[in-house]
Coordinates of N, CA and C in Angstrom, one line a residue:
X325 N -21.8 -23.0 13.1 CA -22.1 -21.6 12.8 C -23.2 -21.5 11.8
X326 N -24.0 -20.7 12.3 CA -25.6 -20.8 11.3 C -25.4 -19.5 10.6
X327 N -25.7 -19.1 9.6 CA -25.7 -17.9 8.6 C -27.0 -16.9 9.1
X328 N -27.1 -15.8 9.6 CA -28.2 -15.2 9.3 C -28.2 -14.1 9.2
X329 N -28.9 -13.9 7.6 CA -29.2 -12.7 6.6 C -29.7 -11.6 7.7
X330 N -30.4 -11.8 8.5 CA -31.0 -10.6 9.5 C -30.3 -9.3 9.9
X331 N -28.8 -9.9 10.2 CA -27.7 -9.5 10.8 C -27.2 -8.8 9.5
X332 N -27.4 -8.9 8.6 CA -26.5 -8.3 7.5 C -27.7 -7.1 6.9
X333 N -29.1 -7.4 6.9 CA -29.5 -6.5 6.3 C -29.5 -5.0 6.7
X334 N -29.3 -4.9 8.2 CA -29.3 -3.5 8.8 C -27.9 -3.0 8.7
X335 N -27.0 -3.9 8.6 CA -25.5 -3.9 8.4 C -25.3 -3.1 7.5
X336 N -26.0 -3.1 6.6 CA -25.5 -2.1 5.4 C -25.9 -1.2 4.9
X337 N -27.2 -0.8 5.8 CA -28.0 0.4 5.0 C -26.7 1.4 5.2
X338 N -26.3 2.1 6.5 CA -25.2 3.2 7.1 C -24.2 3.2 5.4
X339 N -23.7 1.9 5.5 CA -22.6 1.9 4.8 C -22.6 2.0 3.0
X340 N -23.9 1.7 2.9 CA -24.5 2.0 1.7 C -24.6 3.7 1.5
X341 N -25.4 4.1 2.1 CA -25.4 5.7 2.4 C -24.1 6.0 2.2
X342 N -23.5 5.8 3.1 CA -21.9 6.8 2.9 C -21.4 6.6 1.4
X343 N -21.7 5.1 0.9 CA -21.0 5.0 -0.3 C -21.9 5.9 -1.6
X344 N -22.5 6.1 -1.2 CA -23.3 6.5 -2.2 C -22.7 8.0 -2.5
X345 N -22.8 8.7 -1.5 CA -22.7 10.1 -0.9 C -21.1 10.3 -1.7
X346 N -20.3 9.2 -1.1 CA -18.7 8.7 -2.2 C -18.9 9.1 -3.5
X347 N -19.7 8.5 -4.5 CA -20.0 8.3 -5.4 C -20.6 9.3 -5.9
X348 N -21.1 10.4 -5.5 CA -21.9 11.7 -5.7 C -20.6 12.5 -6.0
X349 N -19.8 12.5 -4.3 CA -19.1 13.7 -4.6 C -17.7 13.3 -5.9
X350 N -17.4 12.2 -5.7 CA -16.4 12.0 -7.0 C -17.1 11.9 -8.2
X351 N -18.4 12.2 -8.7 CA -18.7 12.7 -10.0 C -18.5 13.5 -10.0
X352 N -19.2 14.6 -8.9 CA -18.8 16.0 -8.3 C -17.5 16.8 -8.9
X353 N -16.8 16.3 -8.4 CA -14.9 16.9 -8.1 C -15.0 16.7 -9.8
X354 N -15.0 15.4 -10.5 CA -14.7 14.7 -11.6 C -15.1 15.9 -12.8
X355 N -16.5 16.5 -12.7 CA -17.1 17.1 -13.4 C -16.4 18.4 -13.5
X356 N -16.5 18.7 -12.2 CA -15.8 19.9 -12.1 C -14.4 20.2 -12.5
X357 N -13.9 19.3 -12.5 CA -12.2 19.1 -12.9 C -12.3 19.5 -14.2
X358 N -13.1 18.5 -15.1 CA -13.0 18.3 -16.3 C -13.6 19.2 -17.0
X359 N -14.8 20.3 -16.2 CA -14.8 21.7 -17.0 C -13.6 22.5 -17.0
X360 N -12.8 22.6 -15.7 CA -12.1 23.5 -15.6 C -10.8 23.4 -15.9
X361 N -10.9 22.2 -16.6 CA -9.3 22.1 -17.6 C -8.6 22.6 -17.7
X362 N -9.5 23.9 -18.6 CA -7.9 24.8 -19.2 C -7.7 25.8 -18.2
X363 N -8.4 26.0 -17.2 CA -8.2 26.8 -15.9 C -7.0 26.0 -15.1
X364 N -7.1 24.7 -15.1 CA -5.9 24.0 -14.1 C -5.1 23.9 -14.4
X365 N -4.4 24.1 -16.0 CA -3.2 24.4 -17.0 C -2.5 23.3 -16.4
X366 N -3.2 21.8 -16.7 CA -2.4 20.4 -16.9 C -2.6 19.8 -15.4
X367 N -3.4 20.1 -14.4 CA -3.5 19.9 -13.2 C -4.4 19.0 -12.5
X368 N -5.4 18.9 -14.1 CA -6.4 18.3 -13.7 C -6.0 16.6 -13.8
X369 N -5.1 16.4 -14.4 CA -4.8 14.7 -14.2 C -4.0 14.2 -13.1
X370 N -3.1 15.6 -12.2 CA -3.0 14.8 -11.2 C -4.2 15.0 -9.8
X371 N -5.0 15.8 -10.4 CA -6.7 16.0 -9.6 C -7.4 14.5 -9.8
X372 N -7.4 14.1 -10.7 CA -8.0 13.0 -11.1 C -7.2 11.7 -10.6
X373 N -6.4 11.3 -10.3 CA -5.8 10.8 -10.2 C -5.3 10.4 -8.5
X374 N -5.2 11.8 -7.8 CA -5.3 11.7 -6.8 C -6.9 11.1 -5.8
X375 N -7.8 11.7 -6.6 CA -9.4 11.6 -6.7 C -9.4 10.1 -6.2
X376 N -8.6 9.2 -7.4 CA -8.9 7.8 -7.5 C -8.7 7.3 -6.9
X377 N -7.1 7.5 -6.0 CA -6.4 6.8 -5.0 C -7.3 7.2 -3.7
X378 N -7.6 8.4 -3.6 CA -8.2 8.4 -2.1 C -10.0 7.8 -2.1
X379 N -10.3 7.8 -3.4 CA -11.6 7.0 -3.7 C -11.4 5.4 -3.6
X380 N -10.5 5.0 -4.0 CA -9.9 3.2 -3.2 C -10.1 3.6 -2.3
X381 N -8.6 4.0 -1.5 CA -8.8 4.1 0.1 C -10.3 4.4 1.0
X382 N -11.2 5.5 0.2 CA -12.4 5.6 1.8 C -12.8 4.2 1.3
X383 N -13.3 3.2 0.3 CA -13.8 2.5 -0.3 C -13.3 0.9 0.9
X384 N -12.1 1.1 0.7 CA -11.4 0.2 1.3 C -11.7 0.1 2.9
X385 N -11.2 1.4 3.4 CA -11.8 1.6 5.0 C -13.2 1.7 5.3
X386 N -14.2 2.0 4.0 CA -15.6 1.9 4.5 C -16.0 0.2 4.6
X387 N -15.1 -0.7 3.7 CA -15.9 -1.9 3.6 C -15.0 -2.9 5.0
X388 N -13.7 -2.5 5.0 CA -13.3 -2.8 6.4 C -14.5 -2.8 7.9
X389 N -14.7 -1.5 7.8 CA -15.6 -0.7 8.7 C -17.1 -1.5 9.1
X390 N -17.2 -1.7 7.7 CA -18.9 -2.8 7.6 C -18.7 -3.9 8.3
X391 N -17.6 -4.7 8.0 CA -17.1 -6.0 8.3 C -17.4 -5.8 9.6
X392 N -16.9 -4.9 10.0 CA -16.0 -5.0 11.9 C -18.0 -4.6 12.3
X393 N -18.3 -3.5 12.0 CA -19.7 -3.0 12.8 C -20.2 -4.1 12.3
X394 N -20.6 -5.1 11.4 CA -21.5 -6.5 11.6 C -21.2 -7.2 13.0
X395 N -20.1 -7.6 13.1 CA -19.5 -8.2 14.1 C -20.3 -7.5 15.5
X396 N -19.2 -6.1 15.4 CA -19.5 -5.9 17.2 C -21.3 -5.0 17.2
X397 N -21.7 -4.3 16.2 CA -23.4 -3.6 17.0 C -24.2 -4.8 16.4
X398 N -24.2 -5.8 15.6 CA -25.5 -6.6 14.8 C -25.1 -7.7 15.7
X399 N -24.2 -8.1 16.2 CA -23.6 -9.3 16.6 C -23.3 -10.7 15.9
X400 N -22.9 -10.5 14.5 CA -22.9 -11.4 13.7 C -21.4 -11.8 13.8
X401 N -21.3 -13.0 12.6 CA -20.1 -13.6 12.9 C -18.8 -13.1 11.1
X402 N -17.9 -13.7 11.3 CA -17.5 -13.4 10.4 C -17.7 -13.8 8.9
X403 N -18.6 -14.1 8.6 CA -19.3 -14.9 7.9 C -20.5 -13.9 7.2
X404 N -21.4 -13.3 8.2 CA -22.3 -11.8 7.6 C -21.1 -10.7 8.1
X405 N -20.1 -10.6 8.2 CA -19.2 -9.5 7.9 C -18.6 -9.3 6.8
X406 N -18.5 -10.4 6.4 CA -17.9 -10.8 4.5 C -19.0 -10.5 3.6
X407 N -20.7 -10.8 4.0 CA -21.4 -11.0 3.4 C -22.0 -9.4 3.2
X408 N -22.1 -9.0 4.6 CA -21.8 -7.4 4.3 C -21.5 -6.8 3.7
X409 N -19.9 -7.0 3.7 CA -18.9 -6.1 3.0 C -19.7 -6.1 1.7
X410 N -19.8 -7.5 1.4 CA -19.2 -7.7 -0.3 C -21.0 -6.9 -1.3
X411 N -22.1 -7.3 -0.1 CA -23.6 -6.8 -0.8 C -23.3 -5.8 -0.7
X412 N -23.0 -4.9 0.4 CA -23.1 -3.3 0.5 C -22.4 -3.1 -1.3
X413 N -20.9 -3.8 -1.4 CA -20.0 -3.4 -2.7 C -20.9 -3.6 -3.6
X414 N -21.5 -4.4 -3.7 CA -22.2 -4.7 -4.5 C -23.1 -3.8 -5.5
X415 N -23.7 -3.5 -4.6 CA -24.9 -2.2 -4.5 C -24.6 -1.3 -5.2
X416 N -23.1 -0.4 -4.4 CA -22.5 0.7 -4.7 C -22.2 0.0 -6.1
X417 N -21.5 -0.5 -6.5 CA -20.8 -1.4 -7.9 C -21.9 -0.5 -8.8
X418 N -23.5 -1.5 -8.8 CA -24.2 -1.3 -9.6 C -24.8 0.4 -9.4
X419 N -25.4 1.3 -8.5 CA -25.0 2.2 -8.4 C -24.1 3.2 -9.0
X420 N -22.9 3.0 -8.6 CA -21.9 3.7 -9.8 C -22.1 3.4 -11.2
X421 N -22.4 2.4 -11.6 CA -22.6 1.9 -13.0 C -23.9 3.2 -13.3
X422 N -24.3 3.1 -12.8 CA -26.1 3.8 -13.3 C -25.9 5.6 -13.6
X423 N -25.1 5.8 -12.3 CA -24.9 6.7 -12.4 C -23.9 7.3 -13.5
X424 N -22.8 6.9 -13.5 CA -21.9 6.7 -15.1 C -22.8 6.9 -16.0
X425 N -23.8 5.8 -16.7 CA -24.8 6.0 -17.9 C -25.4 7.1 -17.7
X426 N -26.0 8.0 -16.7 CA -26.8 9.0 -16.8 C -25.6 10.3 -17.0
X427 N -24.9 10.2 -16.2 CA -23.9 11.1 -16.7 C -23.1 11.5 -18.1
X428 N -23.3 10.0 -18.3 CA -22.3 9.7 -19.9 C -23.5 10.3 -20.8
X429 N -24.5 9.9 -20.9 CA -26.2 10.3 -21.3 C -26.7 11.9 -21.6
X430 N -26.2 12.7 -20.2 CA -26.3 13.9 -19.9 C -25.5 14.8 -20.5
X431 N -24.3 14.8 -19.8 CA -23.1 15.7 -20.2 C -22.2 15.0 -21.4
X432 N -22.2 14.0 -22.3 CA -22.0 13.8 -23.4 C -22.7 14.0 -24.3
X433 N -24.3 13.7 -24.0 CA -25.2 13.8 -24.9 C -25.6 15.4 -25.1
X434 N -25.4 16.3 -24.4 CA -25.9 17.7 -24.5 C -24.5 18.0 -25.1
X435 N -23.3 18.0 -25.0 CA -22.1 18.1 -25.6 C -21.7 17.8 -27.1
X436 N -22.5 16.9 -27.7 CA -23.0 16.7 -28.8 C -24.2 17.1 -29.8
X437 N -24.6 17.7 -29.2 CA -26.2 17.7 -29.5 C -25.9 19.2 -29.7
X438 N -24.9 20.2 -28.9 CA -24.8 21.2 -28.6 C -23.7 21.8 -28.6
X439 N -22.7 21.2 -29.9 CA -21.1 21.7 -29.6 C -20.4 23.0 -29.5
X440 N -21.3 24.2 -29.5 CA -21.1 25.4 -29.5 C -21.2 25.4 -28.2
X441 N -21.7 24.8 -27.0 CA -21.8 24.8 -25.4 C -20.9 24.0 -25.0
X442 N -20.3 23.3 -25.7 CA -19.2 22.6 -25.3 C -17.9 23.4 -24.7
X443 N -17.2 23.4 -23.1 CA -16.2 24.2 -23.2 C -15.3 23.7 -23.6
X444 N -14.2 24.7 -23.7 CA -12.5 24.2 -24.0 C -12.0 23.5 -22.8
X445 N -11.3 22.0 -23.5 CA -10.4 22.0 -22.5 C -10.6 20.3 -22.2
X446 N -11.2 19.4 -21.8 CA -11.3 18.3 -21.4 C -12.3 17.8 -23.0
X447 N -13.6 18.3 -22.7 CA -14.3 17.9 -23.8 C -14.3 18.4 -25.0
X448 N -13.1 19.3 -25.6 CA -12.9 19.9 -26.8 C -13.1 19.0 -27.6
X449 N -12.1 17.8 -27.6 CA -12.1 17.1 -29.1 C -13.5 16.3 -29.1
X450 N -14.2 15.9 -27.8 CA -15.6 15.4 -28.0 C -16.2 16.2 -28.7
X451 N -16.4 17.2 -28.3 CA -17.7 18.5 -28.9 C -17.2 18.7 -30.6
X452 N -15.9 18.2 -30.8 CA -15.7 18.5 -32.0 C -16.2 17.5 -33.1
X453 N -16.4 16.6 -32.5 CA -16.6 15.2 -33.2 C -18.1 15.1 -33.9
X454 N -18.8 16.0 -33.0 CA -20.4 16.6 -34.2 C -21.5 15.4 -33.6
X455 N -22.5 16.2 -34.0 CA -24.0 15.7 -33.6 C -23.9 14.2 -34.1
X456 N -23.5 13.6 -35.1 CA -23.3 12.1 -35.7 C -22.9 11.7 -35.3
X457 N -22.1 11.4 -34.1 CA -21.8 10.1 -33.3 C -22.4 10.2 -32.3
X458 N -23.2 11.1 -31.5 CA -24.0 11.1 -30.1 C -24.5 9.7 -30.1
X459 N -25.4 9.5 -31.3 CA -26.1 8.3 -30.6 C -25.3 6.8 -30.7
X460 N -24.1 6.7 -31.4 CA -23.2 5.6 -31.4 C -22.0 5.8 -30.4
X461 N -21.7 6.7 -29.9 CA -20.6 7.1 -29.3 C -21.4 6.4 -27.8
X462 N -22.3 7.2 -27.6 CA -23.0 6.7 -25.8 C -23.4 5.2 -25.8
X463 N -23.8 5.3 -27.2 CA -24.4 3.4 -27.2 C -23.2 2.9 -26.8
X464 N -22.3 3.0 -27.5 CA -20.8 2.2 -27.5 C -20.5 2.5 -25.7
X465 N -20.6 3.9 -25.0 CA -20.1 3.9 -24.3 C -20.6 3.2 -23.1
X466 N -22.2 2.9 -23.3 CA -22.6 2.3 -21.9 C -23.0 0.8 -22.1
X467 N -22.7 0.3 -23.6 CA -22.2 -1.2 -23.6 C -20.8 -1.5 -22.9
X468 N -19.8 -0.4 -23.1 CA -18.5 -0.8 -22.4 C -18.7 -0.7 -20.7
X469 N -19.4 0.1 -20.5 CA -19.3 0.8 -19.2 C -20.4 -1.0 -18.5
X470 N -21.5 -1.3 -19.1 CA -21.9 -2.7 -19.0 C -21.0 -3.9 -19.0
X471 N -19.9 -3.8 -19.9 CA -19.0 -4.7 -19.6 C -17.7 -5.0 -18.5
X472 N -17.5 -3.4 -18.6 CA -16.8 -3.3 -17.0 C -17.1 -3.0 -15.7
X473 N -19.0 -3.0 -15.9 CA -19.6 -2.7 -14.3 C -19.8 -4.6 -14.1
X474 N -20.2 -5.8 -15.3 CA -20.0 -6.9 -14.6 C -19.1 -7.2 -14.1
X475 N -17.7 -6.9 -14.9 CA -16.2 -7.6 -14.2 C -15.9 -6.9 -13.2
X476 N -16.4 -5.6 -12.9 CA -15.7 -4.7 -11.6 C -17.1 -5.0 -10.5
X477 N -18.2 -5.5 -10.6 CA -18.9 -6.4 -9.3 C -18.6 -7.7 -8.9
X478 N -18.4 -8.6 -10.1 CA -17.6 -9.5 -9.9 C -16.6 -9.5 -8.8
X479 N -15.4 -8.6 -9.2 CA -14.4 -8.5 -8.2 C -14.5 -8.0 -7.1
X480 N -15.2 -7.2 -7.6 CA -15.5 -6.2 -5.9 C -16.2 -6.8 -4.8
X481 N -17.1 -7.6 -5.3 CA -18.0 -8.6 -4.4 C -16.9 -9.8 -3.7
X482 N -16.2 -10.3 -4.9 CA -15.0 -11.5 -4.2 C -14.2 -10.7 -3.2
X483 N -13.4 -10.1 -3.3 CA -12.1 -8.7 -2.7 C -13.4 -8.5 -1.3
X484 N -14.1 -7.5 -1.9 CA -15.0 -6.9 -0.2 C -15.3 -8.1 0.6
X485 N -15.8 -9.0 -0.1 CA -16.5 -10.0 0.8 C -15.3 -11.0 1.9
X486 N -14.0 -11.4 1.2 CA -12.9 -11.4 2.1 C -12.1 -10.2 3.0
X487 N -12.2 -8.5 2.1 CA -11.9 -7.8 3.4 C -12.9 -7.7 4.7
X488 N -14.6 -7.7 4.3 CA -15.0 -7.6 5.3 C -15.1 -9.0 6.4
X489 N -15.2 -9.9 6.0 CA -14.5 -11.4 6.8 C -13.7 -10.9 7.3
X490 N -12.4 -11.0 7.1 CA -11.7 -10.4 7.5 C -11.5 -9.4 8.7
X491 N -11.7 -8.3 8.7 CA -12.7 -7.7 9.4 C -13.3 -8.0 10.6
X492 N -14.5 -8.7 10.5 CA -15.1 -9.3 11.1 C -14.2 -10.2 11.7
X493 N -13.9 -11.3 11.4 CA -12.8 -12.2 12.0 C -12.1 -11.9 13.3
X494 N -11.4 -10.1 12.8 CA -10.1 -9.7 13.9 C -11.3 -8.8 14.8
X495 N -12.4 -9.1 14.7 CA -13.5 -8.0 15.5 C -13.8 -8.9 16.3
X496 N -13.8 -10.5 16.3 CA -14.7 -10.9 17.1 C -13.6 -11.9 17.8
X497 N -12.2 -11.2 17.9 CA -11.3 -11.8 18.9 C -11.2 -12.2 20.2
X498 N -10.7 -12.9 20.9 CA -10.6 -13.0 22.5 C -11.8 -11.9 23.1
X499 N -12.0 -12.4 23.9 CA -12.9 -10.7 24.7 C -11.8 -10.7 25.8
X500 N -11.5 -9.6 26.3 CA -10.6 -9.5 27.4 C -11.5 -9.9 28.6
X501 N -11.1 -9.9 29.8 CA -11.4 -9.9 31.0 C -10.9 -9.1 31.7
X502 N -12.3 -9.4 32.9 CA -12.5 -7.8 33.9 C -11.3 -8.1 34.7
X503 N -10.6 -7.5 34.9 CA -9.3 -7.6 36.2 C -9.6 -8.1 37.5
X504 N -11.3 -8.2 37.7 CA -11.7 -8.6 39.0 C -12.0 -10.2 39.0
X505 N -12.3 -10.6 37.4 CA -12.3 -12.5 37.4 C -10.8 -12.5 37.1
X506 N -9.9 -11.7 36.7 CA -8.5 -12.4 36.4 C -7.8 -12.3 38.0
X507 N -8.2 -11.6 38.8 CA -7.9 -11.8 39.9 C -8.2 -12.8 40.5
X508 N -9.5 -13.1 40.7 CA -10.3 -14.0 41.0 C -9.4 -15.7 40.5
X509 N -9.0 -15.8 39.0 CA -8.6 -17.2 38.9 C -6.7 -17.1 38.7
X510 N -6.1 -15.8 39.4 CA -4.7 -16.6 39.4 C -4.3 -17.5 40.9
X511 N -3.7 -18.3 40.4 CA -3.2 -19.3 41.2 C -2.3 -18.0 42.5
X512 N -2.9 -18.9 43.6 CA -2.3 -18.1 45.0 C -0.8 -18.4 44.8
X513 N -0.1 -17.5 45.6 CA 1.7 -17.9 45.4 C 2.0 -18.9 46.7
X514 N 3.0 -19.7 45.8 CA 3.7 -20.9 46.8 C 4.5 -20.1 48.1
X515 N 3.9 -20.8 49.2 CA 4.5 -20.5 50.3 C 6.2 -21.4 50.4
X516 N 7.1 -20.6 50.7 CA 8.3 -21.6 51.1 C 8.5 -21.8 52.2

């Protein structure tokens, strides 16, 4: 079995897109949640929370999804189905990382800079914390967010790259046959 990257590179644009689009709308929801705090009177953490589980799961079913479409529209083997999975994860991985920093950047940094525009409710005690920690607080925050975007591509790349194998693997099973060749080769019945 020969590897070829060809098969993987079209494989992932679709599935890159969707993840991305993922990754938009759960800042999205996230943002919005966390303005509207004291509006959700304690509701926003099982928002959040729920958010995360169903952000595994499309995550999970989109990198399944990659695996199998390598397999059956690119015609690749299980091998660029894993390799799929795990670059598409990849991408998204660093992607989400980027995005985090501009947001952490954005809406932390104007929240600081601006604590009188800060609302009640999620970012209260941030906004209270004053213009003096903006620029140690985001530093601190997107060295951590750097240390957990290596270890969370790391994994994500190992994990995706065996679900989409995987994947791929149970996609490129038996082919059935036409009922007219399985006609064709059963044995005639013994005359008695």
């Amino acid at each position: 079995m020969e590897f070829d990257f060809e098969k993987v590179k079209p494989a992932i644009k679709l599935p890159v897109l969707i993840g991305i689009v993922f990754v938009i709308i759960y800042y999205a929801v996230t943002t919005a949640t966390a303005l509207m705090a004291s509006q959700l009177a304690g509701a926003s953490g099982a928002i959040s929370l729920a958010l995360g589980v169903l952000s595994y799961l499309a995550f999970f079913v989109l990198f399944i999804w990659t695996g199998w479409r390598t397999v059956k529209k690119f015609n690749g083997a299980w091998l660029e189905a894993g390799t799929a999975s795990a670059l598409a994860s990849g991408i998204l991985v660093v992607f989400h990382y980027l995005v985090n920093i501009v947001f952490v950047a954005v809406v932390y940094g104007y929240l600081f800079k601006n604590p009188a525009a800060a609302p009640t409710g999620a970012f209260d005690p941030l906004a209270s914390a004053g213009s003096a920690l903006a620029g140690s607080l985001i530093g601190l925050t997107v060295l951590m967010s750097t240390i957990c975007c290596i270890g969370d591509l790391v994994a994500s790349v190992i994990v995706n790259f065996a679900i989409g194998a995987v994947a791929g693997y149970i996609a490129t099973g038996k082919p059935k046959e036409k009922p007219a060749a399985k006609a064709a080769t059963k044995k005639p019945a013994r005359k008695k």
